[in-house]
Amino acid sequence: MSFAYILLLAVLQGLTEFLPVSSSGHLALAPKLLEVADQGLLMDVAMHVGTLCAVLVYYRRDVMQMICAVWHFIMRTEKPEDVFHRNLGFFIVLATIPAVVFGFILHIAEPDGMRALGVIIFTTLFFGVLMGIADFVGSKSKTIADLRLRHALVIGFAQMCALIPGTSRSGITMTAARFMGFARVDAARFSFLLGIPATGAAGTLGMLEMLETGNTQLLHDAALGMFFSFLAALGAIHCMMRWLSRYGLLPFAIYRVFLGLGLIAY
């Protein structure tokens, strides 16, 4: 792949991973609209690893507090201030299980992913409208401190749908959280943290597959994609959190509807 195309894909992935418009859908659409060879699922996974690194950097404090809280719980040295982050860590792990199981099944059934244009059009439109409804009717009363196991599991099952391109992992998880009454910023915070284990697992498998191929060009392209998607994702997270603290998800829902209709016309 050319450097320009890798850069385009990386920026596309970095920006759309945390904007609720579906990064996987956009990555699958790019080669179709530009009429070039598909970059393949392994390149997509590599760029997802770049955005994972951005989450770890941006939420490094939350991540370290969760790790320390769980460790204190295991060692029986837990303090009262550890309880919130210990529960948050356990909720994230439990909420990740449905997506991991479904991802394993999907990988066997569809090794190349569900990247058909018709699938992307449907998920873009349907989940875009659903997100708009959730943001309109959802209250703003609950914060991440109000999160309970039942909330985490509902969001975790919603995350399964994100394995279908066009759905948007951040979009569907924030939609589920908004329907349950969580404020936009808190819904986004849990959504981004929830993506760490699933993306990490998929990224590890993808990188192992890449190494097994022995394709040095693919590894070179993947490294470039990871780096640039990391930079783009850092900016996207920062902008998204600022946007949600002031506005809502409606503009993204409208964008998805217009994108879906545009794809139908295309």
Short mmCIF file of C-alpha atoms in Angstrom, two decimals:
data_model
loop_
_atom_site.label_atom_id
_atom_site.label_comp_id
_atom_site.label_asym_id
_atom_site.label_seq_id
_atom_site.Cartn_x
_atom_site.Cartn_y
_atom_site.Cartn_z
CA MET A 1 0.00 0.00 0.00
CA SER A 2 1.11 3.54 -0.64
CA PHE A 3 2.06 5.80 2.25
CA ALA A 4 -0.82 8.17 1.40
CA TYR A 5 -3.38 5.36 1.55
CA ILE A 6 -2.01 4.05 4.87
CA LEU A 7 -2.16 7.57 6.27
CA LEU A 8 -5.75 7.99 5.05
CA LEU A 9 -6.84 4.70 6.64
CA ALA A 10 -5.02 5.46 9.90
CA VAL A 11 -6.56 8.91 10.27
CA LEU A 12 -9.97 7.49 9.32
CA GLN A 13 -9.62 4.79 11.98
CA GLY A 14 -8.27 7.16 14.63
CA LEU A 15 -11.08 9.68 14.17
CA THR A 16 -14.00 7.30 13.72
CA GLU A 17 -13.11 4.83 16.50
CA PHE A 18 -14.27 7.32 19.15
CA LEU A 19 -16.82 9.22 17.12
CA PRO A 20 -19.97 7.05 17.10
CA VAL A 21 -19.97 6.56 13.32
CA SER A 22 -18.23 3.13 13.05
CA SER A 23 -14.53 2.90 12.31
CA SER A 24 -14.80 -0.64 10.93
CA GLY A 25 -17.57 0.48 8.59
CA HIS A 26 -15.48 3.36 7.26
CA LEU A 27 -12.42 1.14 6.85
CA ALA A 28 -14.48 -1.36 4.88
CA LEU A 29 -16.01 1.42 2.77
CA ALA A 30 -12.73 3.16 1.90
CA PRO A 31 -11.43 0.61 -0.66
CA LYS A 32 -14.92 0.20 -2.17
CA LEU A 33 -15.39 3.93 -2.73
CA LEU A 34 -11.79 4.53 -3.85
CA GLU A 35 -11.91 1.39 -6.01
CA VAL A 36 -8.63 -0.03 -4.67
CA ALA A 37 -7.72 -3.42 -3.21
CA ASP A 38 -9.12 -4.06 0.28
CA GLN A 39 -6.42 -3.60 2.93
CA GLY A 40 -7.63 -6.73 4.75
CA LEU A 41 -8.77 -7.47 8.26
CA LEU A 42 -5.23 -7.71 9.68
CA MET A 43 -4.46 -4.09 8.72
CA ASP A 44 -7.75 -3.02 10.30
CA VAL A 45 -6.80 -4.84 13.50
CA ALA A 46 -3.35 -3.21 13.54
CA MET A 47 -4.92 0.26 13.35
CA HIS A 48 -7.34 -0.69 16.11
CA VAL A 49 -4.29 -1.44 18.26
CA GLY A 50 -3.13 2.12 17.60
CA THR A 51 -6.41 3.50 18.90
CA LEU A 52 -6.21 1.12 21.88
CA CYS A 53 -2.87 2.66 22.82
CA ALA A 54 -4.50 6.10 22.64
CA VAL A 55 -7.17 5.02 25.16
CA LEU A 56 -4.52 3.62 27.49
CA VAL A 57 -2.63 6.91 27.36
CA TYR A 58 -5.70 9.14 27.72
CA TYR A 59 -7.24 7.08 30.54
CA ARG A 60 -3.94 6.00 32.09
CA ARG A 61 -5.05 7.19 35.52
CA ASP A 62 -8.27 5.14 35.46
CA VAL A 63 -6.40 2.10 34.15
CA MET A 64 -3.71 2.26 36.83
CA GLN A 65 -6.28 2.81 39.59
CA MET A 66 -8.29 -0.20 38.41
CA ILE A 67 -5.19 -2.42 38.31
CA CYS A 68 -4.09 -1.28 41.76
CA ALA A 69 -7.60 -1.65 43.22
CA VAL A 70 -7.96 -5.22 41.92
CA TRP A 71 -4.48 -6.07 43.22
CA HIS A 72 -5.33 -4.68 46.67
CA PHE A 73 -8.54 -6.73 46.63
CA ILE A 74 -6.63 -9.93 45.80
CA MET A 75 -3.98 -9.21 48.46
CA ARG A 76 -6.68 -8.30 51.02
CA THR A 77 -5.26 -4.81 51.50
CA GLU A 78 -8.25 -3.00 49.99
CA LYS A 79 -9.03 0.53 51.16
CA PRO A 80 -12.45 2.22 50.94
CA GLU A 81 -11.26 4.43 48.08
CA ASP A 82 -10.37 1.31 46.05
CA VAL A 83 -13.93 -0.04 45.91
CA PHE A 84 -15.14 2.11 43.00
CA HIS A 85 -12.21 1.27 40.71
CA ARG A 86 -12.23 -2.40 41.76
CA ASN A 87 -15.90 -2.68 40.81
CA LEU A 88 -15.28 -0.76 37.60
CA GLY A 89 -12.49 -3.15 36.65
CA PHE A 90 -14.63 -6.23 37.34
CA PHE A 91 -17.58 -4.74 35.43
CA ILE A 92 -15.37 -4.10 32.39
CA VAL A 93 -14.03 -7.67 32.42
CA LEU A 94 -17.50 -9.23 32.78
CA ALA A 95 -19.03 -6.92 30.15
CA THR A 96 -16.29 -7.92 27.70
CA ILE A 97 -17.13 -11.66 27.79
CA PRO A 98 -20.17 -11.53 25.44
CA ALA A 99 -18.19 -9.73 22.72
CA VAL A 100 -15.24 -12.11 23.04
CA VAL A 101 -17.48 -15.18 22.71
CA PHE A 102 -19.41 -13.71 19.78
CA GLY A 103 -16.16 -12.56 18.17
CA PHE A 104 -14.73 -16.08 18.36
CA ILE A 105 -17.85 -17.53 16.74
CA LEU A 106 -17.88 -14.83 14.06
CA HIS A 107 -14.18 -15.38 13.30
CA ILE A 108 -14.89 -19.05 12.59
CA ALA A 109 -18.05 -18.36 10.57
CA GLU A 110 -16.77 -15.28 8.71
CA PRO A 111 -12.93 -15.18 8.81
CA ASP A 112 -12.82 -12.07 6.61
CA GLY A 113 -15.49 -10.23 8.57
CA MET A 114 -18.96 -9.09 7.47
CA ARG A 115 -17.80 -6.37 5.10
CA ALA A 116 -20.59 -6.48 2.47
CA LEU A 117 -21.91 -3.07 1.45
CA GLY A 118 -25.52 -4.04 2.19
CA VAL A 119 -24.62 -4.96 5.78
CA ILE A 120 -22.82 -1.64 6.31
CA ILE A 121 -25.75 0.36 4.91
CA PHE A 122 -28.25 -1.38 7.22
CA THR A 123 -26.16 -1.08 10.40
CA THR A 124 -25.20 2.53 9.64
CA LEU A 125 -28.83 3.57 9.26
CA PHE A 126 -30.46 1.40 11.92
CA PHE A 127 -27.99 2.02 14.74
CA GLY A 128 -27.66 5.68 13.77
CA VAL A 129 -31.40 6.23 14.22
CA LEU A 130 -31.35 4.19 17.44
CA MET A 131 -28.52 6.35 18.81
CA GLY A 132 -30.43 9.53 18.02
CA ILE A 133 -33.51 8.23 19.84
CA ALA A 134 -31.48 7.15 22.88
CA ASP A 135 -29.77 10.52 23.13
CA PHE A 136 -33.08 12.35 22.81
CA VAL A 137 -35.03 10.34 25.39
CA GLY A 138 -32.17 9.42 27.74
CA SER A 139 -31.93 11.31 31.03
CA LYS A 140 -28.75 12.85 32.38
CA SER A 141 -29.06 11.69 35.99
CA LYS A 142 -26.67 8.72 36.28
CA THR A 143 -22.90 8.97 36.48
CA ILE A 144 -20.31 6.23 36.21
CA ALA A 145 -20.43 5.98 40.02
CA ASP A 146 -24.02 4.69 39.65
CA LEU A 147 -22.91 1.85 37.38
CA ARG A 148 -24.02 -1.59 38.56
CA LEU A 149 -23.44 -5.09 37.23
CA ARG A 150 -26.78 -5.16 35.37
CA HIS A 151 -25.89 -1.94 33.54
CA ALA A 152 -22.45 -3.25 32.60
CA LEU A 153 -23.88 -6.52 31.26
CA VAL A 154 -26.49 -4.76 29.12
CA ILE A 155 -23.77 -2.54 27.64
CA GLY A 156 -21.55 -5.60 27.22
CA PHE A 157 -24.20 -7.48 25.23
CA ALA A 158 -24.78 -4.35 23.14
CA GLN A 159 -21.06 -4.31 22.37
CA MET A 160 -21.43 -7.65 20.55
CA CYS A 161 -23.21 -5.86 17.71
CA ALA A 162 -20.11 -3.73 17.14
CA LEU A 163 -18.37 -6.72 15.56
CA ILE A 164 -20.60 -6.08 12.54
CA PRO A 165 -19.12 -3.21 10.46
CA GLY A 166 -21.24 -0.08 10.41
CA THR A 167 -22.55 -0.52 13.96
CA SER A 168 -19.89 1.50 15.85
CA ARG A 169 -18.61 0.08 19.12
CA SER A 170 -18.61 3.43 20.88
CA GLY A 171 -21.98 4.28 19.34
CA ILE A 172 -23.83 1.13 20.38
CA THR A 173 -22.38 1.07 23.90
CA MET A 174 -23.18 4.76 24.45
CA THR A 175 -26.66 4.14 23.03
CA ALA A 176 -27.26 1.36 25.59
CA ALA A 177 -25.93 3.55 28.41
CA ARG A 178 -28.07 6.52 27.35
CA PHE A 179 -31.21 4.34 27.27
CA MET A 180 -30.42 3.40 30.88
CA GLY A 181 -30.13 7.04 31.92
CA PHE A 182 -26.39 7.70 32.00
CA ALA A 183 -25.05 11.15 31.23
CA ARG A 184 -23.26 11.50 27.88
CA VAL A 185 -19.74 12.02 29.27
CA ASP A 186 -20.08 9.10 31.69
CA ALA A 187 -21.53 6.87 28.97
CA ALA A 188 -18.54 7.72 26.76
CA ARG A 189 -16.02 7.16 29.54
CA PHE A 190 -17.28 3.65 30.28
CA SER A 191 -17.60 2.92 26.57
CA PHE A 192 -13.97 3.83 25.87
CA LEU A 193 -12.68 1.90 28.89
CA LEU A 194 -14.81 -1.10 27.95
CA GLY A 195 -13.10 -1.28 24.59
CA ILE A 196 -9.68 -1.96 26.12
CA PRO A 197 -9.92 -5.74 26.80
CA ALA A 198 -11.78 -6.68 23.59
CA THR A 199 -9.55 -4.56 21.36
CA GLY A 200 -6.48 -5.82 23.21
CA ALA A 201 -7.49 -9.45 22.68
CA ALA A 202 -8.32 -8.95 19.00
CA GLY A 203 -5.11 -6.96 18.51
CA THR A 204 -2.97 -9.66 20.10
CA LEU A 205 -4.47 -12.36 17.86
CA GLY A 206 -4.11 -10.13 14.82
CA MET A 207 -0.48 -9.29 15.52
CA LEU A 208 0.35 -12.99 16.05
CA GLU A 209 -1.28 -13.81 12.70
CA MET A 210 0.75 -11.04 11.08
CA LEU A 211 4.01 -12.34 12.52
CA GLU A 212 3.17 -15.85 11.33
CA THR A 213 2.79 -14.63 7.75
CA GLY A 214 6.39 -13.40 7.74
CA ASN A 215 5.28 -10.61 5.41
CA THR A 216 7.70 -7.77 6.17
CA GLN A 217 5.82 -5.31 3.96
CA LEU A 218 2.59 -6.01 5.83
CA LEU A 219 4.37 -5.52 9.16
CA HIS A 220 5.85 -2.23 7.93
CA ASP A 221 2.45 -0.99 6.75
CA ALA A 222 0.82 -2.12 10.01
CA ALA A 223 3.40 -0.26 12.11
CA LEU A 224 2.78 2.96 10.17
CA GLY A 225 -0.98 2.49 10.47
CA MET A 226 -0.74 1.92 14.22
CA PHE A 227 1.37 5.03 14.77
CA PHE A 228 -0.80 7.43 12.80
CA SER A 229 -4.08 5.98 14.11
CA PHE A 230 -2.69 6.45 17.64
CA LEU A 231 -2.07 10.16 17.02
CA ALA A 232 -5.45 10.70 15.35
CA ALA A 233 -7.27 8.80 18.13
CA LEU A 234 -5.73 10.90 20.91
CA GLY A 235 -7.11 14.03 19.29
CA ALA A 236 -10.48 12.37 18.65
CA ILE A 237 -10.95 11.29 22.29
CA HIS A 238 -10.09 14.76 23.58
CA CYS A 239 -12.46 16.47 21.13
CA MET A 240 -15.24 13.94 21.70
CA MET A 241 -15.21 14.35 25.47
CA ARG A 242 -15.28 18.14 25.15
CA TRP A 243 -18.10 17.94 22.62
CA LEU A 244 -20.22 15.63 24.79
CA SER A 245 -19.80 17.88 27.83
CA ARG A 246 -21.57 20.64 25.86
CA TYR A 247 -23.66 19.05 23.14
CA GLY A 248 -25.13 15.67 22.22
CA LEU A 249 -25.01 12.74 19.83
CA LEU A 250 -27.63 14.01 17.40
CA PRO A 251 -25.15 15.39 14.80
CA PHE A 252 -23.48 11.96 14.59
CA ALA A 253 -26.87 10.26 14.21
CA ILE A 254 -27.76 12.66 11.38
CA TYR A 255 -24.38 12.02 9.72
CA ARG A 256 -24.99 8.28 9.84
CA VAL A 257 -28.43 8.62 8.26
CA PHE A 258 -27.05 10.76 5.43
CA LEU A 259 -24.12 8.37 4.98
CA GLY A 260 -26.47 5.39 4.77
CA LEU A 261 -28.74 7.14 2.26
CA GLY A 262 -25.70 8.24 0.25
CA LEU A 263 -24.47 4.64 0.11
CA ILE A 264 -27.87 3.49 -1.09
CA ALA A 265 -27.69 6.07 -3.87
CA TYR A 266 -24.13 4.98 -4.65
#
